[in-house]
Amino acid sequence: RKEVEQDPGPFNVPEGATVAFNCTYSNSASQSFFWYRQDCRKEPKLLMSVYSSGNEDGRFTAQLNRASQYISLLIRDSKLSDSATYLCVVKRGYSTLTFGKGTMLLVSP
Amino acid sequence: EAGVTQFPSHSVIEKGQTVTLRCDPISGHDNLYWYRRVMGKEIKFLLHFVKESKQDESGMPNNRFLAERTGGTYSTLKVQPAELEDSGVYFCASSQRGQGSYEQYFGPGTRLTVT
């Protein structure tokens, strides 16, 4: 079983739509959780950290359920520029990041 | 401020040859990481330096891979001899000194193709 599992998509949505991505992780010792964004042939960039209390950054909302080992990302009012691959990432200890394969989002006009 | 830089951006070599990848972290970042993405797979951790010391090299696939960070500044990752399965994108990342939840900033990657 993969340590971090994501639906690879692609998710095809029109501009203005709301889209949700889910992710599960297998190691209950994981301590920190993130969503990264990766554009085609570019490096991953941190989108937001994920906290148990849930956190919001503009149109983006992330949620963590430690009991279910489940992480989510909600994007409201999708923009064309949101088209990218969204990587679910967990961290154990102080350094090592463990990545999911990513979920591809395509926002169309 | 300059971000993480990597050289070369692309490398095409034949099986059995040697390739050396270089990473320059953000100035002042003590932590330096190497990751790799093989086609169709997720990005995977290779190793972690704190300054010039290897903190964790549990992700290194085998002894054909050698990473160094002399002087605690830039790092090199040498693959010798390269095999077909080494093809992929090699990312370097750096983060601030000390332990904690500091953001890791990624470089643009080196795309390695072994033919």
PDB file of C-alpha atoms in Angstrom:
ATOM      1  CA  ARG A   1       0.000   0.000   0.000  1.00  0.00           C
ATOM      2  CA  LYS A   2       1.305   3.448  -0.908  1.00  0.00           C
ATOM      3  CA  GLU A   3       2.067   5.696   2.034  1.00  0.00           C
ATOM      4  CA  VAL A   4       0.085   8.562   0.478  1.00  0.00           C
ATOM      5  CA  GLU A   5      -2.786   7.814  -1.888  1.00  0.00           C
ATOM      6  CA  GLN A   6      -4.513  10.269  -4.203  1.00  0.00           C
ATOM      7  CA  ASP A   7      -6.968   9.997  -7.070  1.00  0.00           C
ATOM      8  CA  PRO A   8      -4.812  10.863 -10.102  1.00  0.00           C
ATOM      9  CA  GLY A   9      -7.690  12.489 -11.982  1.00  0.00           C
ATOM     10  CA  PRO A  10      -7.753  14.431 -14.197  1.00  0.00           C
ATOM     11  CA  PHE A  11     -10.523  16.526 -12.789  1.00  0.00           C
ATOM     12  CA  ASN A  12     -12.010  18.596 -15.601  1.00  0.00           C
ATOM     13  CA  VAL A  13     -14.044  21.526 -14.293  1.00  0.00           C
ATOM     14  CA  PRO A  14     -15.348  24.792 -15.771  1.00  0.00           C
ATOM     15  CA  GLU A  15     -14.219  28.149 -14.497  1.00  0.00           C
ATOM     16  CA  GLY A  16     -16.051  29.118 -11.353  1.00  0.00           C
ATOM     17  CA  ALA A  17     -16.677  25.559 -10.218  1.00  0.00           C
ATOM     18  CA  THR A  18     -15.865  24.168  -6.806  1.00  0.00           C
ATOM     19  CA  VAL A  19     -13.639  21.103  -6.773  1.00  0.00           C
ATOM     20  CA  ALA A  20     -12.448  18.884  -3.932  1.00  0.00           C
ATOM     21  CA  PHE A  21      -9.456  16.586  -3.737  1.00  0.00           C
ATOM     22  CA  ASN A  22      -8.926  13.874  -1.193  1.00  0.00           C
ATOM     23  CA  CYS A  23      -5.893  12.077   0.073  1.00  0.00           C
ATOM     24  CA  THR A  24      -5.273   9.285   2.567  1.00  0.00           C
ATOM     25  CA  TYR A  25      -2.052   8.436   4.352  1.00  0.00           C
ATOM     26  CA  SER A  26      -1.089   5.152   5.941  1.00  0.00           C
ATOM     27  CA  ASN A  27       1.458   6.072   8.591  1.00  0.00           C
ATOM     28  CA  SER A  28      -0.228   7.251  11.767  1.00  0.00           C
ATOM     29  CA  ALA A  29       3.132   8.663  12.936  1.00  0.00           C
ATOM     30  CA  SER A  30       2.933  11.380  10.275  1.00  0.00           C
ATOM     31  CA  GLN A  31       3.154  14.748  11.934  1.00  0.00           C
ATOM     32  CA  SER A  32       2.823  17.469   9.335  1.00  0.00           C
ATOM     33  CA  PHE A  33       0.640  17.717   6.275  1.00  0.00           C
ATOM     34  CA  PHE A  34       0.755  19.876   3.186  1.00  0.00           C
ATOM     35  CA  TRP A  35      -0.674  20.489  -0.226  1.00  0.00           C
ATOM     36  CA  TYR A  36       1.861  21.336  -2.911  1.00  0.00           C
ATOM     37  CA  ARG A  37       1.104  22.544  -6.394  1.00  0.00           C
ATOM     38  CA  GLN A  38       3.149  21.479  -9.402  1.00  0.00           C
ATOM     39  CA  ASP A  39       2.791  23.027 -12.824  1.00  0.00           C
ATOM     40  CA  CYS A  40       3.769  21.013 -15.873  1.00  0.00           C
ATOM     41  CA  ARG A  41       7.536  20.452 -15.975  1.00  0.00           C
ATOM     42  CA  LYS A  42       8.078  22.731 -12.995  1.00  0.00           C
ATOM     43  CA  GLU A  43       9.085  22.198  -9.403  1.00  0.00           C
ATOM     44  CA  PRO A  44       6.592  21.571  -6.587  1.00  0.00           C
ATOM     45  CA  LYS A  45       5.618  24.679  -4.644  1.00  0.00           C
ATOM     46  CA  LEU A  46       3.964  24.785  -1.255  1.00  0.00           C
ATOM     47  CA  LEU A  47       0.306  25.743  -1.547  1.00  0.00           C
ATOM     48  CA  MET A  48      -0.649  25.425   2.094  1.00  0.00           C
ATOM     49  CA  SER A  49      -0.082  23.516   5.280  1.00  0.00           C
ATOM     50  CA  VAL A  50      -2.967  21.486   6.670  1.00  0.00           C
ATOM     51  CA  TYR A  51      -4.106  21.599  10.278  1.00  0.00           C
ATOM     52  CA  SER A  52      -6.632  19.535  12.230  1.00  0.00           C
ATOM     53  CA  SER A  53      -8.702  22.613  12.871  1.00  0.00           C
ATOM     54  CA  GLY A  54      -8.953  23.250   9.162  1.00  0.00           C
ATOM     55  CA  ASN A  55      -7.454  26.246   7.464  1.00  0.00           C
ATOM     56  CA  GLU A  56      -8.395  28.571   4.673  1.00  0.00           C
ATOM     57  CA  ASP A  57      -6.362  30.715   2.323  1.00  0.00           C
ATOM     58  CA  GLY A  58      -8.551  32.711  -0.005  1.00  0.00           C
ATOM     59  CA  ARG A  59     -10.356  30.282  -2.277  1.00  0.00           C
ATOM     60  CA  PHE A  60      -8.520  27.286  -0.839  1.00  0.00           C
ATOM     61  CA  THR A  61      -9.601  25.304   2.206  1.00  0.00           C
ATOM     62  CA  ALA A  62      -7.654  22.376   3.629  1.00  0.00           C
ATOM     63  CA  GLN A  63      -8.821  19.903   6.223  1.00  0.00           C
ATOM     64  CA  LEU A  64      -7.144  17.096   8.166  1.00  0.00           C
ATOM     65  CA  ASN A  65      -8.869  14.186   9.869  1.00  0.00           C
ATOM     66  CA  ARG A  66      -6.244  12.380  11.938  1.00  0.00           C
ATOM     67  CA  ALA A  67      -8.617   9.645  13.076  1.00  0.00           C
ATOM     68  CA  SER A  68      -9.396   8.681   9.482  1.00  0.00           C
ATOM     69  CA  GLN A  69      -5.910   9.621   8.209  1.00  0.00           C
ATOM     70  CA  TYR A  70      -7.566  11.715   5.552  1.00  0.00           C
ATOM     71  CA  ILE A  71      -6.652  15.091   4.064  1.00  0.00           C
ATOM     72  CA  SER A  72      -8.746  17.242   1.764  1.00  0.00           C
ATOM     73  CA  LEU A  73      -8.377  20.353  -0.361  1.00  0.00           C
ATOM     74  CA  LEU A  74     -11.320  22.411  -1.564  1.00  0.00           C
ATOM     75  CA  ILE A  75     -10.939  25.003  -4.297  1.00  0.00           C
ATOM     76  CA  ARG A  76     -13.793  27.444  -4.767  1.00  0.00           C
ATOM     77  CA  ASP A  77     -14.458  29.628  -7.792  1.00  0.00           C
ATOM     78  CA  SER A  78     -11.858  27.812  -9.922  1.00  0.00           C
ATOM     79  CA  LYS A  79      -9.667  29.929 -12.181  1.00  0.00           C
ATOM     80  CA  LEU A  80      -7.886  28.891 -15.362  1.00  0.00           C
ATOM     81  CA  SER A  81      -4.635  29.475 -13.503  1.00  0.00           C
ATOM     82  CA  ASP A  82      -5.555  26.785 -10.969  1.00  0.00           C
ATOM     83  CA  SER A  83      -4.849  24.136 -13.618  1.00  0.00           C
ATOM     84  CA  ALA A  84      -1.973  22.107 -12.207  1.00  0.00           C
ATOM     85  CA  THR A  85      -1.194  18.900 -10.358  1.00  0.00           C
ATOM     86  CA  TYR A  86      -1.927  19.020  -6.641  1.00  0.00           C
ATOM     87  CA  LEU A  87       0.366  16.924  -4.470  1.00  0.00           C
ATOM     88  CA  CYS A  88      -0.628  15.642  -1.060  1.00  0.00           C
ATOM     89  CA  VAL A  89       2.449  15.551   1.160  1.00  0.00           C
ATOM     90  CA  VAL A  90       3.061  14.241   4.669  1.00  0.00           C
ATOM     91  CA  LYS A  91       6.088  14.587   6.890  1.00  0.00           C
ATOM     92  CA  ARG A  92       7.383  12.361   9.646  1.00  0.00           C
ATOM     93  CA  GLY A  93       9.913  13.776  12.016  1.00  0.00           C
ATOM     94  CA  TYR A  94      11.862  16.839  10.992  1.00  0.00           C
ATOM     95  CA  SER A  95      12.700  16.388   7.414  1.00  0.00           C
ATOM     96  CA  THR A  96      11.481  13.703   5.064  1.00  0.00           C
ATOM     97  CA  LEU A  97       8.567  14.614   2.843  1.00  0.00           C
ATOM     98  CA  THR A  98       6.462  11.777   1.468  1.00  0.00           C
ATOM     99  CA  PHE A  99       4.513  12.643  -1.660  1.00  0.00           C
ATOM    100  CA  GLY A 100       1.398  11.284  -3.256  1.00  0.00           C
ATOM    101  CA  LYS A 101       1.405  10.896  -7.040  1.00  0.00           C
ATOM    102  CA  GLY A 102      -0.733  13.970  -7.397  1.00  0.00           C
ATOM    103  CA  THR A 103      -4.163  14.877  -8.701  1.00  0.00           C
ATOM    104  CA  MET A 104      -4.362  16.726 -11.996  1.00  0.00           C
ATOM    105  CA  LEU A 105      -6.830  19.602 -12.283  1.00  0.00           C
ATOM    106  CA  LEU A 106      -7.843  21.097 -15.613  1.00  0.00           C
ATOM    107  CA  VAL A 107      -9.972  24.231 -15.470  1.00  0.00           C
ATOM    108  CA  SER A 108     -11.600  25.144 -18.770  1.00  0.00           C
ATOM    109  CA  PRO A 109     -13.175  28.433 -19.931  1.00  0.00           C
TER     110      PRO A 109
ATOM    111  CA  GLU B   1      16.821  36.525  -3.273  1.00  0.00           C
ATOM    112  CA  ALA B   2      17.841  33.672  -5.574  1.00  0.00           C
ATOM    113  CA  GLY B   3      15.985  30.419  -5.201  1.00  0.00           C
ATOM    114  CA  VAL B   4      17.347  26.895  -5.338  1.00  0.00           C
ATOM    115  CA  THR B   5      19.224  26.349  -8.568  1.00  0.00           C
ATOM    116  CA  GLN B   6      20.148  23.096 -10.248  1.00  0.00           C
ATOM    117  CA  PHE B   7      22.496  22.236 -13.055  1.00  0.00           C
ATOM    118  CA  PRO B   8      22.148  20.918 -15.679  1.00  0.00           C
ATOM    119  CA  SER B   9      18.474  21.298 -16.472  1.00  0.00           C
ATOM    120  CA  HIS B  10      18.633  18.294 -18.780  1.00  0.00           C
ATOM    121  CA  SER B  11      21.109  15.483 -19.251  1.00  0.00           C
ATOM    122  CA  VAL B  12      21.035  12.630 -21.722  1.00  0.00           C
ATOM    123  CA  ILE B  13      23.628   9.915 -21.192  1.00  0.00           C
ATOM    124  CA  GLU B  14      24.170   6.337 -22.196  1.00  0.00           C
ATOM    125  CA  LYS B  15      23.865   3.405 -19.871  1.00  0.00           C
ATOM    126  CA  GLY B  16      27.139   2.866 -18.061  1.00  0.00           C
ATOM    127  CA  GLN B  17      28.220   6.499 -18.183  1.00  0.00           C
ATOM    128  CA  THR B  18      28.610   8.809 -15.229  1.00  0.00           C
ATOM    129  CA  VAL B  19      26.593  11.934 -14.543  1.00  0.00           C
ATOM    130  CA  THR B  20      26.974  14.545 -11.813  1.00  0.00           C
ATOM    131  CA  LEU B  21      24.088  16.775 -10.846  1.00  0.00           C
ATOM    132  CA  ARG B  22      24.598  19.977  -8.903  1.00  0.00           C
ATOM    133  CA  CYS B  23      22.349  21.845  -6.510  1.00  0.00           C
ATOM    134  CA  ASP B  24      22.877  25.305  -5.035  1.00  0.00           C
ATOM    135  CA  PRO B  25      20.509  25.867  -2.112  1.00  0.00           C
ATOM    136  CA  ILE B  26      19.123  29.182  -0.978  1.00  0.00           C
ATOM    137  CA  SER B  27      21.857  31.108   0.790  1.00  0.00           C
ATOM    138  CA  GLY B  28      21.866  30.414   4.520  1.00  0.00           C
ATOM    139  CA  HIS B  29      19.818  27.236   4.299  1.00  0.00           C
ATOM    140  CA  ASP B  30      21.551  24.494   6.245  1.00  0.00           C
ATOM    141  CA  ASN B  31      19.153  21.765   5.199  1.00  0.00           C
ATOM    142  CA  LEU B  32      19.490  20.350   1.701  1.00  0.00           C
ATOM    143  CA  TYR B  33      17.432  17.497   0.286  1.00  0.00           C
ATOM    144  CA  TRP B  34      17.497  15.398  -2.853  1.00  0.00           C
ATOM    145  CA  TYR B  35      14.328  13.875  -4.287  1.00  0.00           C
ATOM    146  CA  ARG B  36      13.614  11.966  -7.474  1.00  0.00           C
ATOM    147  CA  ARG B  37      10.552  11.439  -9.624  1.00  0.00           C
ATOM    148  CA  VAL B  38      10.632   8.443 -11.909  1.00  0.00           C
ATOM    149  CA  MET B  39       8.053   8.564 -14.713  1.00  0.00           C
ATOM    150  CA  GLY B  40       4.665   7.436 -13.566  1.00  0.00           C
ATOM    151  CA  LYS B  41       5.643   7.375  -9.904  1.00  0.00           C
ATOM    152  CA  GLU B  42       5.509   9.794  -7.026  1.00  0.00           C
ATOM    153  CA  ILE B  43       8.348  12.076  -5.958  1.00  0.00           C
ATOM    154  CA  LYS B  44      10.562  10.118  -3.578  1.00  0.00           C
ATOM    155  CA  PHE B  45      13.047  11.237  -0.965  1.00  0.00           C
ATOM    156  CA  LEU B  46      16.689  10.325  -1.532  1.00  0.00           C
ATOM    157  CA  LEU B  47      18.680  12.008   1.214  1.00  0.00           C
ATOM    158  CA  HIS B  48      19.017  14.943   3.565  1.00  0.00           C
ATOM    159  CA  PHE B  49      22.089  17.006   4.468  1.00  0.00           C
ATOM    160  CA  VAL B  50      22.416  19.264   7.454  1.00  0.00           C
ATOM    161  CA  LYS B  51      25.293  21.484   6.470  1.00  0.00           C
ATOM    162  CA  GLU B  52      27.928  19.035   5.217  1.00  0.00           C
ATOM    163  CA  SER B  53      26.668  16.014   7.176  1.00  0.00           C
ATOM    164  CA  LYS B  54      24.319  13.353   5.872  1.00  0.00           C
ATOM    165  CA  GLN B  55      21.370  13.366   8.248  1.00  0.00           C
ATOM    166  CA  ASP B  56      19.325  10.729   6.466  1.00  0.00           C
ATOM    167  CA  GLU B  57      20.258   8.765   3.368  1.00  0.00           C
ATOM    168  CA  SER B  58      17.631   6.065   3.702  1.00  0.00           C
ATOM    169  CA  GLY B  59      16.149   6.849   0.298  1.00  0.00           C
ATOM    170  CA  MET B  60      19.305   6.337  -1.742  1.00  0.00           C
ATOM    171  CA  PRO B  61      18.499   3.452  -4.099  1.00  0.00           C
ATOM    172  CA  ASN B  62      21.930   1.788  -4.212  1.00  0.00           C
ATOM    173  CA  ASN B  63      25.652   2.402  -4.069  1.00  0.00           C
ATOM    174  CA  ARG B  64      25.749   3.740  -7.615  1.00  0.00           C
ATOM    175  CA  PHE B  65      24.515   7.012  -6.153  1.00  0.00           C
ATOM    176  CA  LEU B  66      26.910   9.256  -4.250  1.00  0.00           C
ATOM    177  CA  ALA B  67      25.932  12.591  -2.753  1.00  0.00           C
ATOM    178  CA  GLU B  68      28.314  15.137  -1.319  1.00  0.00           C
ATOM    179  CA  ARG B  69      28.070  18.567   0.195  1.00  0.00           C
ATOM    180  CA  THR B  70      31.587  19.676   0.887  1.00  0.00           C
ATOM    181  CA  GLY B  71      31.748  22.880   2.891  1.00  0.00           C
ATOM    182  CA  GLY B  72      28.040  22.803   3.546  1.00  0.00           C
ATOM    183  CA  THR B  73      27.135  24.921   0.541  1.00  0.00           C
ATOM    184  CA  TYR B  74      26.305  23.356  -2.811  1.00  0.00           C
ATOM    185  CA  SER B  75      25.715  19.648  -3.227  1.00  0.00           C
ATOM    186  CA  THR B  76      26.455  17.146  -5.972  1.00  0.00           C
ATOM    187  CA  LEU B  77      24.747  13.873  -6.751  1.00  0.00           C
ATOM    188  CA  LYS B  78      26.775  11.484  -8.866  1.00  0.00           C
ATOM    189  CA  VAL B  79      25.348   8.443 -10.585  1.00  0.00           C
ATOM    190  CA  GLN B  80      28.000   5.948 -11.626  1.00  0.00           C
ATOM    191  CA  PRO B  81      27.432   3.852 -13.672  1.00  0.00           C
ATOM    192  CA  ALA B  82      24.013   5.032 -14.800  1.00  0.00           C
ATOM    193  CA  GLU B  83      21.303   2.481 -15.531  1.00  0.00           C
ATOM    194  CA  LEU B  84      18.104   2.863 -17.550  1.00  0.00           C
ATOM    195  CA  GLU B  85      15.945   2.911 -14.421  1.00  0.00           C
ATOM    196  CA  ASP B  86      17.797   5.991 -13.163  1.00  0.00           C
ATOM    197  CA  SER B  87      15.950   8.134 -15.690  1.00  0.00           C
ATOM    198  CA  GLY B  88      13.714  10.699 -14.079  1.00  0.00           C
ATOM    199  CA  VAL B  89      13.628  14.192 -12.657  1.00  0.00           C
ATOM    200  CA  TYR B  90      15.966  14.886  -9.757  1.00  0.00           C
ATOM    201  CA  PHE B  91      14.827  17.695  -7.481  1.00  0.00           C
ATOM    202  CA  CYS B  92      16.849  19.452  -4.859  1.00  0.00           C
ATOM    203  CA  ALA B  93      15.231  21.363  -2.013  1.00  0.00           C
ATOM    204  CA  SER B  94      16.499  23.463   0.852  1.00  0.00           C
ATOM    205  CA  SER B  95      15.119  24.784   4.103  1.00  0.00           C
ATOM    206  CA  GLN B  96      16.228  26.999   6.958  1.00  0.00           C
ATOM    207  CA  ARG B  97      18.675  25.930   9.617  1.00  0.00           C
ATOM    208  CA  GLY B  98      17.475  24.003  12.617  1.00  0.00           C
ATOM    209  CA  GLN B  99      14.825  21.381  12.979  1.00  0.00           C
ATOM    210  CA  GLY B 100      11.173  22.169  12.621  1.00  0.00           C
ATOM    211  CA  SER B 101       8.424  22.637  10.147  1.00  0.00           C
ATOM    212  CA  TYR B 102      10.312  24.935   7.828  1.00  0.00           C
ATOM    213  CA  GLU B 103       9.130  25.078   4.251  1.00  0.00           C
ATOM    214  CA  GLN B 104      11.266  23.185   1.772  1.00  0.00           C
ATOM    215  CA  TYR B 105      11.896  25.224  -1.369  1.00  0.00           C
ATOM    216  CA  PHE B 106      12.423  23.155  -4.473  1.00  0.00           C
ATOM    217  CA  GLY B 107      14.723  23.767  -7.378  1.00  0.00           C
ATOM    218  CA  PRO B 108      13.549  23.387 -10.994  1.00  0.00           C
ATOM    219  CA  GLY B 109      14.965  19.874 -11.228  1.00  0.00           C
ATOM    220  CA  THR B 110      17.370  18.067 -13.517  1.00  0.00           C
ATOM    221  CA  ARG B 111      15.725  15.840 -16.092  1.00  0.00           C
ATOM    222  CA  LEU B 112      17.984  12.811 -16.559  1.00  0.00           C
ATOM    223  CA  THR B 113      17.519  10.445 -19.462  1.00  0.00           C
ATOM    224  CA  VAL B 114      19.605   7.278 -19.614  1.00  0.00           C
ATOM    225  CA  THR B 115      19.530   5.561 -23.001  1.00  0.00           C
TER     226      THR B 115
END
